[in-house]
Tab-separated table of C-alpha atoms in Angstrom:
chain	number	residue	atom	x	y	z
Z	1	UNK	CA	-21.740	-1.842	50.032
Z	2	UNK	CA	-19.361	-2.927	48.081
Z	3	UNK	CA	-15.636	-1.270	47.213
Z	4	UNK	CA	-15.557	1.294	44.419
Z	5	UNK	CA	-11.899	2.231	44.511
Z	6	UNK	CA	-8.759	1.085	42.614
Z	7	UNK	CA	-6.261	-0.139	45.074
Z	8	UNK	CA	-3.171	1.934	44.124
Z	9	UNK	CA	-0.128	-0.641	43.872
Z	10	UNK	CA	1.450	-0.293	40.511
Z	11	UNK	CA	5.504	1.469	40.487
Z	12	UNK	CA	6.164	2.916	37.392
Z	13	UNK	CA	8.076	0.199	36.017
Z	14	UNK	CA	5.000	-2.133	36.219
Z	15	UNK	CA	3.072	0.286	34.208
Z	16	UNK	CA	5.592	0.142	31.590
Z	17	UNK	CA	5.366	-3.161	31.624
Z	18	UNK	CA	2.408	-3.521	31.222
Z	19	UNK	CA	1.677	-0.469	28.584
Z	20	UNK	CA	4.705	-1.786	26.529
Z	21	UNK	CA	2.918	-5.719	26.706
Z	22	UNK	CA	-0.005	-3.993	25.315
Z	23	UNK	CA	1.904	-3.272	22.158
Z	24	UNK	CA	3.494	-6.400	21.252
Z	25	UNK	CA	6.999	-5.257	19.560
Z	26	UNK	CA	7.886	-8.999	18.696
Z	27	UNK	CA	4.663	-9.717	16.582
Z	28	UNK	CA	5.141	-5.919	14.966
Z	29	UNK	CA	8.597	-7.008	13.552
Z	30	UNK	CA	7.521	-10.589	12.904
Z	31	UNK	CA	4.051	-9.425	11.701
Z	32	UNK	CA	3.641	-5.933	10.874
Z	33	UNK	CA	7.224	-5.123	9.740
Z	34	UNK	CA	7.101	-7.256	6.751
Z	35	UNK	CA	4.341	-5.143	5.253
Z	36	UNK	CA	6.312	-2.257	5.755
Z	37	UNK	CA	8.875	-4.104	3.625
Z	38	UNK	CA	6.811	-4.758	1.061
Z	39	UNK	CA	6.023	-1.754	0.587
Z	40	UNK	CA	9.036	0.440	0.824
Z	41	UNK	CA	11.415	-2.051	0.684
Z	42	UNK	CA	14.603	-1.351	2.593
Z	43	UNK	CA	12.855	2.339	3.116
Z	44	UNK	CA	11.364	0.348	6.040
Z	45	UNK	CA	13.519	1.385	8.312
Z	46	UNK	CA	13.358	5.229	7.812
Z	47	UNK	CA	9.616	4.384	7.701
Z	48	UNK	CA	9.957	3.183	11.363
Z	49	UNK	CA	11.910	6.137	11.889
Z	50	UNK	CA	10.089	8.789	10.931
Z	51	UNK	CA	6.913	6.781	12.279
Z	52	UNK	CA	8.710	7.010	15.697
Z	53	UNK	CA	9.065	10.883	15.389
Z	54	UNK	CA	5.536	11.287	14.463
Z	55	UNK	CA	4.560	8.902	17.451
Z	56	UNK	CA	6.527	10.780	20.346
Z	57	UNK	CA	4.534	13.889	19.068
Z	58	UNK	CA	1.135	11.674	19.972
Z	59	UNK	CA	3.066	10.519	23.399
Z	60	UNK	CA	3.763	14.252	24.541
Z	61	UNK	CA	0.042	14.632	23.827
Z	62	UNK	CA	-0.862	11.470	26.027
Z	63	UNK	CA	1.513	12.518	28.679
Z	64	UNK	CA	0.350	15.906	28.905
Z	65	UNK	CA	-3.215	15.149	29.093
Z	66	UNK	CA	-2.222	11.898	31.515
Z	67	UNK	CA	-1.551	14.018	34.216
Z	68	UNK	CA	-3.659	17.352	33.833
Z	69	UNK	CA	-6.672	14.812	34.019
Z	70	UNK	CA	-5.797	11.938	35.754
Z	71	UNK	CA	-8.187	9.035	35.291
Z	72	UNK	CA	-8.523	5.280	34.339
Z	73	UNK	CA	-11.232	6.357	31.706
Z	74	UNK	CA	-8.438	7.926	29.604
Z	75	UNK	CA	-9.007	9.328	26.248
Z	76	UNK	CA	-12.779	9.831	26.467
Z	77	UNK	CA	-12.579	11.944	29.712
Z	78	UNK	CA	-10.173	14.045	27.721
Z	79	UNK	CA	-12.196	14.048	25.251
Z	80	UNK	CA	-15.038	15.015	28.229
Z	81	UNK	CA	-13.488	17.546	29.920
Z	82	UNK	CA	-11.948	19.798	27.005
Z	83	UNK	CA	-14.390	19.852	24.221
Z	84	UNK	CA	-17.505	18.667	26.036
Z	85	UNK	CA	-20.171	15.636	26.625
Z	86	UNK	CA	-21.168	14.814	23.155
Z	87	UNK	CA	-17.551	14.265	21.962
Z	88	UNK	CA	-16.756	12.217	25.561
Z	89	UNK	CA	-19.306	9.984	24.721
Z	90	UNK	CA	-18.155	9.875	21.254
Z	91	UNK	CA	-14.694	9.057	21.930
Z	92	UNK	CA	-16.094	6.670	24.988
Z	93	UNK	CA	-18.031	4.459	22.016
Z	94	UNK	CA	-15.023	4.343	19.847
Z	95	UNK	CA	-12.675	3.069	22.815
Z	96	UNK	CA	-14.773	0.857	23.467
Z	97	UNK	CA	-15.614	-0.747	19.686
Z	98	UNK	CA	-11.951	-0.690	19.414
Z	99	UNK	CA	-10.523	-2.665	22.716
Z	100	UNK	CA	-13.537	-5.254	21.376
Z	101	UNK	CA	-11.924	-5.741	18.355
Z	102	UNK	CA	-7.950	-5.805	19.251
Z	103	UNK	CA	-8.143	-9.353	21.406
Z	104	UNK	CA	-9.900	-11.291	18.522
Z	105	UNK	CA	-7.906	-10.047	15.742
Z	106	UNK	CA	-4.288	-10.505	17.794
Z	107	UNK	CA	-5.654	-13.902	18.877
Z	108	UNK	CA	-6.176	-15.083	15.289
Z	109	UNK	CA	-2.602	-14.230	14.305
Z	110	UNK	CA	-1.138	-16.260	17.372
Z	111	UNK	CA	-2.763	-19.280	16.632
Z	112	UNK	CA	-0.009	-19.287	13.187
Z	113	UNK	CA	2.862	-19.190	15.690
Z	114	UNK	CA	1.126	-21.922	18.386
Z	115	UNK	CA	1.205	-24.525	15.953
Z	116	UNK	CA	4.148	-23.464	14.201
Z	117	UNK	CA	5.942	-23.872	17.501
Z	118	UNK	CA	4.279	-27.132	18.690
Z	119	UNK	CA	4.571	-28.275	15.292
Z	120	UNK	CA	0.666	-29.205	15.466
Z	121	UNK	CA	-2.438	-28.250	12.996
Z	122	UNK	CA	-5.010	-27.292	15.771
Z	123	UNK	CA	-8.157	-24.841	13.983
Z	124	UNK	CA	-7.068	-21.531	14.253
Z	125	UNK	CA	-10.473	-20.650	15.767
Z	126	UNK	CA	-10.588	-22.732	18.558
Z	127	UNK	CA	-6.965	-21.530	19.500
Z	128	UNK	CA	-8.190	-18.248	19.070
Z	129	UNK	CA	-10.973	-18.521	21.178
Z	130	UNK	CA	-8.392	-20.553	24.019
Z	131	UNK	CA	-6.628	-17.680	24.246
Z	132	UNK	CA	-9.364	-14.909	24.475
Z	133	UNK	CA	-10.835	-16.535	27.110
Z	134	UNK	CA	-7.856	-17.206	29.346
Z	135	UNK	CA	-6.709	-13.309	28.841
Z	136	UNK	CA	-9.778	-12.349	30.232
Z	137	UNK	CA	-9.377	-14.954	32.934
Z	138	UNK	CA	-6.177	-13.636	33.822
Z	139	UNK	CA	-7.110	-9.928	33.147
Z	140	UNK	CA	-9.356	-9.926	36.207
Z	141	UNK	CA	-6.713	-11.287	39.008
Z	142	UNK	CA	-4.486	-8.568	41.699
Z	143	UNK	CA	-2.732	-5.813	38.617
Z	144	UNK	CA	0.711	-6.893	40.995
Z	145	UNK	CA	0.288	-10.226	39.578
Z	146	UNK	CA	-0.663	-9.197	36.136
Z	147	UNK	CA	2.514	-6.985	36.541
Z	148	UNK	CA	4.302	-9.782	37.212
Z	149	UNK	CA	2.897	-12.469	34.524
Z	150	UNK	CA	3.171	-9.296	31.531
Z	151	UNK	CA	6.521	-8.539	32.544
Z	152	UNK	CA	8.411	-12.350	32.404
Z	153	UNK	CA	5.815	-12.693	28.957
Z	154	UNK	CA	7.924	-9.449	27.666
Z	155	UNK	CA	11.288	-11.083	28.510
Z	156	UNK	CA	10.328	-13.970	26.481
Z	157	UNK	CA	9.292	-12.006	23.275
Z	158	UNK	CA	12.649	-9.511	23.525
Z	159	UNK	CA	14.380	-12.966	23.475
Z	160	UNK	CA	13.007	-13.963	20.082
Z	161	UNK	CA	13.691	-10.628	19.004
Z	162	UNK	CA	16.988	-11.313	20.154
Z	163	UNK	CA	17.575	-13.922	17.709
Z	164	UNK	CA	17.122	-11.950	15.280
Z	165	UNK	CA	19.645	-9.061	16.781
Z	166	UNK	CA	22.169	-11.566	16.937
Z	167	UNK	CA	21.626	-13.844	13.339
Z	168	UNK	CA	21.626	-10.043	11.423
Z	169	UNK	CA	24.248	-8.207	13.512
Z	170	UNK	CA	26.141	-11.497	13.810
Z	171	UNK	CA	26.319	-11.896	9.594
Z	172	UNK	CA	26.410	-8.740	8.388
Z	173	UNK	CA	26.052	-8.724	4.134
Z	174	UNK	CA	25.115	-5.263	3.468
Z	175	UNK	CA	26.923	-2.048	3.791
Z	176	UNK	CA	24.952	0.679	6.218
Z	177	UNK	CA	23.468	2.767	3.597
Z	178	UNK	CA	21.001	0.742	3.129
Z	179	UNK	CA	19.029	1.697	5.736
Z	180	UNK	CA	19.834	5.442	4.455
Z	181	UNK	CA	19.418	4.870	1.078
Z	182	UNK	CA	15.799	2.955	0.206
Z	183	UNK	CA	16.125	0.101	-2.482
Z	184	UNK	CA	12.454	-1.910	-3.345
Z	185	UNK	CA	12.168	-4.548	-5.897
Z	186	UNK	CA	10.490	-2.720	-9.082
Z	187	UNK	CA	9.724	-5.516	-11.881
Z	188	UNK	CA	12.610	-7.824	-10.410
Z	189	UNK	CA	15.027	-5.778	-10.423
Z	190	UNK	CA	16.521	-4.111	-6.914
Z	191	UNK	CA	16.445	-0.494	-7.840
Z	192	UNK	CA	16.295	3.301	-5.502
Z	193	UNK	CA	12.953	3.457	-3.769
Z	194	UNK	CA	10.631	6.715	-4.232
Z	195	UNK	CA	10.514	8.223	-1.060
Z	196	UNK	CA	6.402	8.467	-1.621
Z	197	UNK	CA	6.945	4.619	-0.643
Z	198	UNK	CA	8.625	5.232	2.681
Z	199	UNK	CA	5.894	8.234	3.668
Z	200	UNK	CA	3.187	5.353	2.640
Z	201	UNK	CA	4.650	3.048	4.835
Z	202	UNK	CA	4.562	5.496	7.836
Z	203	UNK	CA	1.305	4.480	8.398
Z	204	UNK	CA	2.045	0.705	8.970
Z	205	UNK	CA	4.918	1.547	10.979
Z	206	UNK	CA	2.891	4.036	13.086
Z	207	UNK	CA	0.419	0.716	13.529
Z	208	UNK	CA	3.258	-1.068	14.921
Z	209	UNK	CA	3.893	0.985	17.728
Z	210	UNK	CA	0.826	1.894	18.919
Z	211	UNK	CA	-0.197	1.188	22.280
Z	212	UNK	CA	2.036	3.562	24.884
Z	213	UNK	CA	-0.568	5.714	25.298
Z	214	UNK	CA	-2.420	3.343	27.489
Z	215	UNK	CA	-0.516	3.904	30.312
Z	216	UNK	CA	-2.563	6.492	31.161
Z	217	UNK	CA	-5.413	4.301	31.802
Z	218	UNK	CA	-3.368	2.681	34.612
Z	219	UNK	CA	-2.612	6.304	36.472
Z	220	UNK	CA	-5.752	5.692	39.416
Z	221	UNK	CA	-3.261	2.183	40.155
Z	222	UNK	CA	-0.156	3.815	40.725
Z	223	UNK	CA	1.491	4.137	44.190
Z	224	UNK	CA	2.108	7.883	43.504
Z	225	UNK	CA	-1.503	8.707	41.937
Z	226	UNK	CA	-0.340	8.971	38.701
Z	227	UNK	CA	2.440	11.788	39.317
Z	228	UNK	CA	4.953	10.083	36.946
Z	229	UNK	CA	2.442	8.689	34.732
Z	230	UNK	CA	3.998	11.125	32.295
Z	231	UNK	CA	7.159	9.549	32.729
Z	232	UNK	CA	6.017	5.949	31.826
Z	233	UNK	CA	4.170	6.622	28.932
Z	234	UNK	CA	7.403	8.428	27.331
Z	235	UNK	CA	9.830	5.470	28.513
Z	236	UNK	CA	6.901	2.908	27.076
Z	237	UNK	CA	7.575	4.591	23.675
Z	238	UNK	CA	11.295	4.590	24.032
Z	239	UNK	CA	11.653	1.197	24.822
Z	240	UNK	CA	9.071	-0.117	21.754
Z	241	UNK	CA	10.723	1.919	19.423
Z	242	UNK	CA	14.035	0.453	20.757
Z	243	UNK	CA	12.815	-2.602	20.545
Z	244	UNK	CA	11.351	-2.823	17.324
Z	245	UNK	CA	13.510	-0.763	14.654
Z	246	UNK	CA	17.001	-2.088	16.018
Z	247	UNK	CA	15.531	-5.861	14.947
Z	248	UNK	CA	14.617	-4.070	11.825
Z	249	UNK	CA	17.790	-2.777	11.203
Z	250	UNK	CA	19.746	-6.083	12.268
Z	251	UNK	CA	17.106	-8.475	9.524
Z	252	UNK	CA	18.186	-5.714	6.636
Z	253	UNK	CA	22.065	-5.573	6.992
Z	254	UNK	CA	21.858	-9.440	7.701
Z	255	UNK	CA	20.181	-10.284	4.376
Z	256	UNK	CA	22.656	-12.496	2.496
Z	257	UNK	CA	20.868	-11.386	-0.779
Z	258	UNK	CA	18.648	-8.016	-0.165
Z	259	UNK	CA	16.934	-8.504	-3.339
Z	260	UNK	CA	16.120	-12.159	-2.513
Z	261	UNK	CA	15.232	-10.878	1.375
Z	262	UNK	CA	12.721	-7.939	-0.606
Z	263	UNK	CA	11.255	-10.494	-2.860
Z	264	UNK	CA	10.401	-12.696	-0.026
Z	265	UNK	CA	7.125	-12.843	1.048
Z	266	UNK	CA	8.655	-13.760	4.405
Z	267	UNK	CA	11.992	-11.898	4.927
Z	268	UNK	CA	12.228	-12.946	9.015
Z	269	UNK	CA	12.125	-16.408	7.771
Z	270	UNK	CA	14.117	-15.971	5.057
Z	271	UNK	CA	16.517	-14.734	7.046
Z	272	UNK	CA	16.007	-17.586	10.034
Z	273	UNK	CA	16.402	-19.805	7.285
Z	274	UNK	CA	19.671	-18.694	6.079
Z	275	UNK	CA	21.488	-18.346	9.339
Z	276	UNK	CA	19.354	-20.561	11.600
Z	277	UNK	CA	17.259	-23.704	11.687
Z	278	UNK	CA	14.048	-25.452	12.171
Z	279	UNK	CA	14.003	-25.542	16.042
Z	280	UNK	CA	15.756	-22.081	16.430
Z	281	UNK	CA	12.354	-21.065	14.456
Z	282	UNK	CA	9.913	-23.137	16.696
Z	283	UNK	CA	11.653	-21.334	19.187
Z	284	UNK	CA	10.957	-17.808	17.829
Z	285	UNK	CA	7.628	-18.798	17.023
Z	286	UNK	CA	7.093	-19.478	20.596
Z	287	UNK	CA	8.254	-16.095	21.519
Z	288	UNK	CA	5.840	-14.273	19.092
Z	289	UNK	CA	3.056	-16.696	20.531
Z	290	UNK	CA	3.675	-15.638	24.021
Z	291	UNK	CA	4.451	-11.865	23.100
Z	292	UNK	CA	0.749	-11.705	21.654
Z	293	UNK	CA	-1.013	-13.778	24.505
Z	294	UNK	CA	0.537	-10.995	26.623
Z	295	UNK	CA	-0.600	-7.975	24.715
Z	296	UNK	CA	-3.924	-9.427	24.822
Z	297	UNK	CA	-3.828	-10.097	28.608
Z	298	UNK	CA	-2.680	-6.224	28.881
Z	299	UNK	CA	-5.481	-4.847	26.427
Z	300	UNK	CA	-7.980	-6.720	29.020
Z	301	UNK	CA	-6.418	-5.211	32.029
Z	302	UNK	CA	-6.898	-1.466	30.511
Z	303	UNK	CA	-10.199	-2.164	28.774
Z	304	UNK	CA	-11.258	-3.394	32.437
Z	305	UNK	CA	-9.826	0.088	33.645
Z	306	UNK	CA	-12.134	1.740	31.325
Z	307	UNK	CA	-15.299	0.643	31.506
Z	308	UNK	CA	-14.944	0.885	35.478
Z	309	UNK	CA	-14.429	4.737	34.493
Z	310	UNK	CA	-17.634	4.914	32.693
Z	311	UNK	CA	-19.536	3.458	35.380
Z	312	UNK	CA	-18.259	5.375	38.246
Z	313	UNK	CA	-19.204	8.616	35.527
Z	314	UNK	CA	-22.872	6.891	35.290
Z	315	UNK	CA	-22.471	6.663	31.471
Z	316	UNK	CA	-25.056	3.743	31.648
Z	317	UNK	CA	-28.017	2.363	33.410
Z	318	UNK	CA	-28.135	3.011	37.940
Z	319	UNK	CA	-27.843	-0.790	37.601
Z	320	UNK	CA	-24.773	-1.110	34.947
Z	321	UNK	CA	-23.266	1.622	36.911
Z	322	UNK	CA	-23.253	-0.200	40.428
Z	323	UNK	CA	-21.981	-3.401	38.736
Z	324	UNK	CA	-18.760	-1.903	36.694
Z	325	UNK	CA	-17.875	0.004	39.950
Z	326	UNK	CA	-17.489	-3.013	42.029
Z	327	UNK	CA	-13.674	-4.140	42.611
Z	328	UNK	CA	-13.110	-7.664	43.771
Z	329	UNK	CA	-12.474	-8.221	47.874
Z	330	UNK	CA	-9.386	-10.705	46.670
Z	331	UNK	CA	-8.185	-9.353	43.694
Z	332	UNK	CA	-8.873	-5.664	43.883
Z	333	UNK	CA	-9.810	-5.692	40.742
Z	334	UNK	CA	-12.989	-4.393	38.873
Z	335	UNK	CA	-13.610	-7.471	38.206
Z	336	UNK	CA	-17.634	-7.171	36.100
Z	337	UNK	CA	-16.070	-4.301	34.203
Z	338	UNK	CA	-13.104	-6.455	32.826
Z	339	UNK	CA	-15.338	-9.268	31.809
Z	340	UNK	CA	-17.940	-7.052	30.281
Z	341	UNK	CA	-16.303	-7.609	26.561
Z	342	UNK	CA	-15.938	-11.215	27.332
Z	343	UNK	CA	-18.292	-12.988	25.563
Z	344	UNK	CA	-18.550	-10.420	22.242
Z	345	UNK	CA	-14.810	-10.605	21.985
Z	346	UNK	CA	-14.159	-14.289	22.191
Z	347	UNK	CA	-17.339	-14.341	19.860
Z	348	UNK	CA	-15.628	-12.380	17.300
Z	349	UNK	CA	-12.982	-15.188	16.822
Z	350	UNK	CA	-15.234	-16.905	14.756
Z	351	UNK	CA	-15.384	-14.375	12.151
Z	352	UNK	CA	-13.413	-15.613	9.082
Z	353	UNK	CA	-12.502	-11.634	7.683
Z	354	UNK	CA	-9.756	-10.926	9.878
Z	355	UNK	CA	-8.173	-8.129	7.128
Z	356	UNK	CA	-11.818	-6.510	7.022
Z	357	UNK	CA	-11.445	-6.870	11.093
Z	358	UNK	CA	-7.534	-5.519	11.113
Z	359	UNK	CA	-8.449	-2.746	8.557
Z	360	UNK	CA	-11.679	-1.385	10.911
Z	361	UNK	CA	-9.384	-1.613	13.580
Z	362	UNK	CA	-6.797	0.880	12.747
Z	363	UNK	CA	-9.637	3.152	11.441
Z	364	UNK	CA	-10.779	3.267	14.809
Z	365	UNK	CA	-7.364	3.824	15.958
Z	366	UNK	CA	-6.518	6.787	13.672
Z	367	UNK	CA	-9.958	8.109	15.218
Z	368	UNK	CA	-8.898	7.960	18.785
Z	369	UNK	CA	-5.443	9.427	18.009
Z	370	UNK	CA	-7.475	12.335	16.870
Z	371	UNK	CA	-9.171	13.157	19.823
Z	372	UNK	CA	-6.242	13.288	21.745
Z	373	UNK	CA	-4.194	15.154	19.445
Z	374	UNK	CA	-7.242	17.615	19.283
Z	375	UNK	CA	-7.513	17.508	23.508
Z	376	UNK	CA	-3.915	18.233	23.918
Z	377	UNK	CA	-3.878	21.086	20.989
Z	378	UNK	CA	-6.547	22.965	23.026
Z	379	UNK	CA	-6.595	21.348	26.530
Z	380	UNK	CA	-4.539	24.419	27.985
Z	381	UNK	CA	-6.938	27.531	26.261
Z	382	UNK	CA	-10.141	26.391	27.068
Z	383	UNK	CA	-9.298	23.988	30.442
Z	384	UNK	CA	-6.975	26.901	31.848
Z	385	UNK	CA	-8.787	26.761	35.145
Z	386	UNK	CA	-6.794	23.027	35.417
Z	387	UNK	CA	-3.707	22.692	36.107
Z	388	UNK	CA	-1.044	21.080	33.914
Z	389	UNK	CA	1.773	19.693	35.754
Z	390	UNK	CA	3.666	18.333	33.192
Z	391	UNK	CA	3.836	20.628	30.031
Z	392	UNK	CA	4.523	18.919	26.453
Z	393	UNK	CA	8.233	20.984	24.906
Z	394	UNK	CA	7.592	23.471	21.991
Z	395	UNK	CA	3.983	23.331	22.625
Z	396	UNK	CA	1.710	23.499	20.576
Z	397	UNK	CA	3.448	22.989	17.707
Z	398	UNK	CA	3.696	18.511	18.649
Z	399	UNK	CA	0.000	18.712	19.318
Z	400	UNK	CA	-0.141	20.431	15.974
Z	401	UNK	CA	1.406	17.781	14.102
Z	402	UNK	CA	-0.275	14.833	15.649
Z	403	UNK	CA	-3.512	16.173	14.839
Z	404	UNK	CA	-2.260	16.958	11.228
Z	405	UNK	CA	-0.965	13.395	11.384
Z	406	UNK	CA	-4.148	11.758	12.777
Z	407	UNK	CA	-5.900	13.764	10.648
Z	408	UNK	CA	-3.999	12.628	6.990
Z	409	UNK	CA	-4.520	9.003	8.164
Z	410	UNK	CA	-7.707	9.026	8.468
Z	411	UNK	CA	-8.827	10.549	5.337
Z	412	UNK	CA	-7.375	8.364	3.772
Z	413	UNK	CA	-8.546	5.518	5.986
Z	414	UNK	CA	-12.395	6.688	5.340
Z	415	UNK	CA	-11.279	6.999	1.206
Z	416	UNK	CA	-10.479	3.578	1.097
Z	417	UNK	CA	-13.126	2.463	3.939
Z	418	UNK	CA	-15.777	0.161	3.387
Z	419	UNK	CA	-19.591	1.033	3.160
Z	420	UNK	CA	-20.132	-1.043	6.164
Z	421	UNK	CA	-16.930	-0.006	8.025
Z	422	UNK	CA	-18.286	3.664	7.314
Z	423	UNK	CA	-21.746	3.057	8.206
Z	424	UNK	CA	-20.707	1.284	11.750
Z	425	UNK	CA	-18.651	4.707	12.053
Z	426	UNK	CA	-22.210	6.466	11.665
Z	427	UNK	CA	-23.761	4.087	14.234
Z	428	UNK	CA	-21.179	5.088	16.547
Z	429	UNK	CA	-21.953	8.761	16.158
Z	430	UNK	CA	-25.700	7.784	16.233
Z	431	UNK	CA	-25.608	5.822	19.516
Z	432	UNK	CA	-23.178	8.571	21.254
Z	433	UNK	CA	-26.237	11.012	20.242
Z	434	UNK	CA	-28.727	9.022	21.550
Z	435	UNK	CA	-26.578	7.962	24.930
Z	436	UNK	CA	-25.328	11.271	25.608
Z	437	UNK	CA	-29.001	13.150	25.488
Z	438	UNK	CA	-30.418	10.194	27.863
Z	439	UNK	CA	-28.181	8.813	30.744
Z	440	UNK	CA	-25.058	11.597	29.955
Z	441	UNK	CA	-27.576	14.422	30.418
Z	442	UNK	CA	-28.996	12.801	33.599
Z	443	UNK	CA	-25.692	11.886	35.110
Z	444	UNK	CA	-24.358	14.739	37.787
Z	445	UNK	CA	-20.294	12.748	37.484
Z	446	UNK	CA	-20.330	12.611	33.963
Z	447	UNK	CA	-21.329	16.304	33.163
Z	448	UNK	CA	-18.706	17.546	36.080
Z	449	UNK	CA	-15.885	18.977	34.504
């Protein structure tokens, strides 16, 4: 017989740790912000902003839910529990599609910032791979020691983030309103930006800080069972969105040109460049490096978290089942349920479309941030007979605007989705039909609500 219980150990300072690893602020403002840039120009910031205000109305959705249904399956048994089978197995599929995605696509980016550090010219997909497979090895030791290895990983990418603090706030150029006042580069000319640019950019903002909601996936490993879960997926959000927009803020007013820093189609080294050197930016390349090998190492721990979910809820075969519910003697970990994505994930480093990848990525995203949204808009009318210990403010008018939010995101997502990105949707759909009305039907756990 072997152990089918998470050991809890985890404060809620190591979830936090570990949730906010899982989002990677350093490669958001060293990867993701610059999009933003280009496309709102200085209106990148109030992007961020407004993306932040939009995201805490997803995190008091995720907290809500976090501790009303308490599980390491997350979103899907939300999903479950509130509207039903067919749309946990739905939501189940889409998790699942999207933590086997995330690791490849992350892992491809940090292979830039390896050899820019080391100064070397190894192929990107062999890095890639390198690193996939050692965050899965890692993802499958004790979660104290993961705590521990995530949380000196995220002191090492605020530090490079810190360089950045201190080169823009430490060489001020511009005057404050121009983080109030959006300028973009219209046909080479610095000129007002339309503020249909800085609602556009939302989205890729929004992208960048997504990832505090998986703290809930950690609530069966806390010391308290999950009682101030609520708690560390609302500091998780604080402290990325701290992290990432005062950086922002500090590479704008530091530009010593913003027209040059706009036109740039690298404004973090344009701005290294102009106040630093070439080993201050090995340096900060290391930092993104290590800031992305840890939000991969994180991703594994919670994807780990939920397929053990789904097997103790029998979503699969009596055999499946047994092995995704078995937790390691040494490492108290579910071991078989963490490695599961393995080998297609490391697999999918050899695929040369990483935008097509990225873009299918945040679809699925978008998607999941849906369901929640959705869960915690009606979680309370038709789950009344559960209790909700922690109760969103203003409800449900947050829940409201996430799933308005969710909801304008991914229409346009699908718009300007491809036929095969929309037809792997379909399969999703097609396979949660065709799971749910065989093993889900069968399975006394998973039909418990």
């Amino acid at each position: 017989m072997h152990d089918s219980a998470l050991k809890p150990s985890l404060g809620m300072l190591d979830v936090v740790a570990i949730t906010v690893s899982a989002v990677t602020p350093a490669s958001s403002v060293f990867v993701i912000a610059p999009f933003a840039i280009s496309q709102a120009g200085s209106g990148a910031f109030l992007a961020f902003v407004l993306a932040a205000l939009l995201a805490l109305m997803f995190a008091w959705c995720y907290a809500e839910l976090g501790r009303a249904h308490t599980s390491a399956g997350g979103e899907y048994v939300y999903a479950k529990r509130v509207f039903g089978g067919m749309a946990g197995y739905a939501t189940f599929l889409t998790v699942m599609v999207m933590l086997l995605f995330i690791p490849p696509v992350l892992a491809t980016g940090a292979a830039t910032y390896f050899n820019s550090a080391l100064g070397t010219q190894f192929d990107t997909q062999t890095v890639a791979l390198a690193i996939v497979a050692a965050s899965y090895g890692l993802g499958i030791l004790n979660i104290r020691v993961n705590a521990w290895v995530t949380g000196i990983f995220l002191l090492c990418e605020v530090a490079a983030l810190l360089v950045i603090v201190v080169l823009g706030f430490g060489n001020i150029s511009q005057p404050l309103s121009v983080l109030t006042q959006p300028q973009h580069i219209d046909h080479g000319l610095l000129t007002a930006a339309p503020w249909a640019l800085v609602i556009a950019a939302m989205g890729t903002a929004l992208f960048s800080y997504n990832g505090f909601g998986g703290a809930v996936v950690l609530a069966e490993d806390m010391k308290d069972g999950g009682r101030s879960n609520h708690h560390a997926v609302l500091w998780s959000l604080a402290l990325v969105v701290a992290i990432e927009l005062i950086p922002i803020g500090a590479l704008l007013l530091g530009a010593p040109s913003l027209q040059d820093m706009l036109a740039s189609p690298d404004p973090i080294g344009y701005l290294l460049t102009a106040h630093g050197n070439e080993t201050l930016s090995r340096l900060v390349s290391a930092g993104i490096f290590l800031s992305v090998f840890n939000a991969i190492i994180a991703i594994v721990i919670q994807s780990g978290r939920v397929v053990f979910s789904s097997g103790r809820d029998q979503l699969w075969t009596p055999a499946l089942n047994r092995l995704f519910t078995r937790i390691h003697p040494r490492w108290e970990s579910p071991w078989l349920a963490t490695l599961f994505l393995g080998v297609p994930s490391a697999a999918l480093t050899f695929s040369s479309n990483l935008e097509g990848l990225t873009s299918f990525t945040v679809l699925l995203l978008v998607m999941v941030y849906l369901a929640v949204a959705l869960c915690a808009l009606f979680s309370r009318v038709l789950r009344s007979d559960r209790e909700h210990p922690y109760r969103m403010p203003l409800w449900p008018l947050p829940a409201l605007l996430a799933t308005i939010g969710a909801g304008y995101l991914l229409l346009n997502g699908l718009l300007d989705a491809s036929v095969r990105d929309t037809l792997i949707i379909l399969g999703i759909l097609a396979v949660s039909v065709i799971l749910y009305s065989t093993y889900g039907k069968l399975s006394p756990t998973f039909q418990k609500r």
